[in-house]
Amino acid sequence: MNEKSRNNVYFKSKSDFKAAIDQFFAVTLPEIAGSLVSRINDNFQILKPASSS
């Protein structure tokens, strides 16, 4: 969503922002859904907690 609707875009109002997000879910997401499958994987990085010394 950030790549397609929000990156480097200034929205004058909350309603303009909401309209862009609604447009993404209604139009853009169905168009690009197939290409998103290749971005999903099980390669998670496990982070160790920071020491508190």
Coordinates of N, CA, C and O in Angstrom, one line a residue:
M1 N 0.8 -1.2 0.0 CA 0.0 0.0 0.0 C 0.9 1.3 0.0 O 0.6 2.2 -0.7
N2 N 1.9 1.2 0.8 CA 2.8 2.4 0.8 C 3.4 2.7 -0.5 O 3.4 3.9 -1.0
E3 N 3.9 1.7 -1.2 CA 4.5 1.9 -2.6 C 3.5 2.5 -3.6 O 3.8 3.3 -4.4
K4 N 2.3 2.0 -3.5 CA 1.3 2.4 -4.6 C 0.4 3.6 -4.2 O 0.0 4.3 -5.1
S5 N 0.2 3.9 -3.0 CA -0.7 4.9 -2.6 C -0.2 6.1 -1.8 O -0.7 7.2 -1.8
R6 N 0.8 5.8 -1.0 CA 1.2 6.8 0.0 C 2.6 7.4 -0.1 O 2.8 8.5 0.3
N7 N 3.5 6.7 -0.7 CA 4.9 7.2 -0.7 C 5.0 8.5 -1.5 O 4.6 8.7 -2.6
N8 N 5.7 9.5 -0.8 CA 5.9 10.8 -1.4 C 4.7 11.5 -1.9 O 4.8 12.2 -2.9
V9 N 3.6 11.3 -1.2 CA 2.4 12.0 -1.6 C 1.9 12.9 -0.4 O 1.9 12.4 0.7
Y10 N 1.5 14.1 -0.7 CA 1.0 15.0 0.3 C -0.5 15.0 0.1 O -1.1 15.2 -0.9
F11 N -1.2 14.7 1.2 CA -2.6 14.7 1.2 C -3.1 16.0 2.0 O -2.7 16.2 3.1
K12 N -3.9 16.8 1.3 CA -4.4 18.1 2.0 C -5.3 17.8 3.1 O -5.4 18.6 4.0
S13 N -6.0 16.7 3.1 CA -7.0 16.4 4.2 C -7.1 15.0 4.5 O -6.6 14.1 3.7
K14 N -7.7 14.7 5.6 CA -7.8 13.3 6.0 C -8.7 12.6 5.0 O -8.5 11.4 4.7
S15 N -9.7 13.2 4.5 CA -10.6 12.6 3.5 C -9.9 12.3 2.2 O -10.2 11.2 1.6
D16 N -8.9 13.1 1.8 CA -8.1 12.8 0.6 C -7.2 11.5 0.9 O -7.1 10.6 0.0
F17 N -6.7 11.4 2.1 CA -5.9 10.3 2.5 C -6.7 9.0 2.5 O -6.4 8.0 1.9
K18 N -7.9 9.1 3.1 CA -8.8 8.0 3.1 C -9.3 7.5 1.7 O -9.3 6.4 1.5
A19 N -9.5 8.5 0.9 CA -9.9 8.2 -0.5 C -8.8 7.4 -1.2 O -9.1 6.4 -2.0
A20 N -7.6 7.8 -1.0 CA -6.4 7.1 -1.6 C -6.3 5.7 -1.1 O -6.1 4.7 -1.9
I21 N -6.5 5.5 0.2 CA -6.4 4.1 0.8 C -7.6 3.3 0.3 O -7.4 2.1 -0.1
D22 N -8.8 3.9 0.2 CA -10.0 3.1 -0.3 C -9.8 2.7 -1.7 O -10.1 1.6 -2.1
Q23 N -9.2 3.6 -2.5 CA -8.9 3.4 -3.9 C -7.9 2.2 -4.0 O -8.1 1.3 -4.9
F24 N -6.9 2.2 -3.2 CA -5.9 1.1 -3.2 C -6.6 -0.3 -3.0 O -6.4 -1.2 -3.7
F25 N -7.5 -0.4 -1.9 CA -8.1 -1.6 -1.6 C -9.1 -2.0 -2.7 O -9.3 -3.2 -2.9
A26 N -9.8 -1.1 -3.2 CA -10.9 -1.4 -4.2 C -10.4 -1.7 -5.6 O -10.9 -2.5 -6.3
V27 N -9.3 -1.0 -6.0 CA -8.9 -1.1 -7.4 C -7.5 -1.6 -7.5 O -7.2 -2.6 -8.2
T28 N -6.5 -1.0 -6.9 CA -5.1 -1.4 -7.1 C -4.8 -2.8 -6.5 O -4.1 -3.6 -7.2
L29 N -5.2 -3.1 -5.3 CA -4.9 -4.4 -4.7 C -5.4 -5.6 -5.6 O -4.6 -6.5 -5.8
P30 N -6.6 -5.6 -6.1 CA -7.0 -6.7 -6.9 C -6.2 -6.8 -8.2 O -5.9 -7.9 -8.7
E31 N -5.7 -5.7 -8.7 CA -4.8 -5.7 -9.9 C -3.5 -6.3 -9.6 O -2.9 -6.9 -10.5
I32 N -2.9 -6.0 -8.5 CA -1.5 -6.5 -8.2 C -1.4 -7.7 -7.3 O -0.3 -8.1 -6.9
A33 N -2.6 -8.2 -6.9 CA -2.6 -9.3 -5.9 C -1.7 -10.5 -6.3 O -0.9 -11.1 -5.5
G34 N -1.7 -10.8 -7.6 CA -0.8 -12.0 -8.1 C 0.7 -11.7 -7.9 O 1.4 -12.6 -7.5
S35 N 1.1 -10.5 -8.0 CA 2.5 -10.2 -7.9 C 3.0 -10.1 -6.5 O 4.1 -10.2 -6.2
L36 N 2.0 -10.0 -5.5 CA 2.4 -9.9 -4.1 C 2.8 -11.3 -3.5 O 3.5 -11.4 -2.6
V37 N 2.3 -12.4 -4.2 CA 2.6 -13.7 -3.7 C 4.1 -13.9 -3.6 O 4.6 -14.5 -2.7
S38 N 4.8 -13.4 -4.6 CA 6.3 -13.6 -4.6 C 7.0 -12.9 -3.4 O 8.1 -13.2 -3.1
R39 N 6.3 -11.9 -2.8 CA 6.9 -11.2 -1.7 C 6.8 -11.8 -0.4 O 7.4 -11.4 0.6
I40 N 5.9 -12.8 -0.3 CA 5.6 -13.4 1.0 C 6.5 -14.6 1.1 O 6.5 -15.5 0.3
N41 N 7.2 -14.7 2.3 CA 8.0 -15.9 2.5 C 8.1 -16.2 4.0 O 7.5 -15.4 4.8
D42 N 8.8 -17.2 4.4 CA 8.9 -17.6 5.8 C 10.3 -17.3 6.3 O 10.7 -17.9 7.3
N43 N 11.0 -16.3 5.7 CA 12.3 -16.0 6.2 C 12.2 -14.9 7.2 O 12.5 -13.7 6.9
F44 N 11.9 -15.2 8.4 CA 11.8 -14.3 9.5 C 13.2 -14.1 10.2 O 13.9 -15.1 10.4
Q45 N 13.5 -13.0 10.7 CA 14.7 -12.7 11.4 C 14.4 -12.7 12.9 O 13.5 -12.0 13.3
I46 N 15.1 -13.5 13.7 CA 14.8 -13.5 15.1 C 15.8 -12.5 15.8 O 17.1 -12.7 15.6
L47 N 15.3 -11.5 16.5 CA 16.2 -10.6 17.1 C 16.3 -10.9 18.6 O 15.4 -11.3 19.3
K48 N 17.5 -10.7 19.1 CA 17.8 -10.9 20.5 C 17.4 -9.6 21.3 O 17.7 -8.5 20.8
P49 N 16.9 -9.8 22.5 CA 16.6 -8.6 23.2 C 17.8 -7.8 23.6 O 18.9 -8.4 23.8
A50 N 17.7 -6.5 23.6 CA 18.9 -5.6 24.0 C 19.2 -5.9 25.4 O 18.4 -6.0 26.3
S51 N 20.5 -5.8 25.7 CA 20.9 -5.9 27.1 C 20.6 -4.6 27.9 O 20.6 -3.6 27.3
S52 N 20.3 -4.8 29.1 CA 20.0 -3.6 29.9 C 21.0 -3.2 30.9 O 20.8 -3.1 32.1
S53 N 22.3 -3.2 30.5 CA 23.4 -2.9 31.4 C 23.7 -1.4 31.5 O 23.5 -0.6 30.8

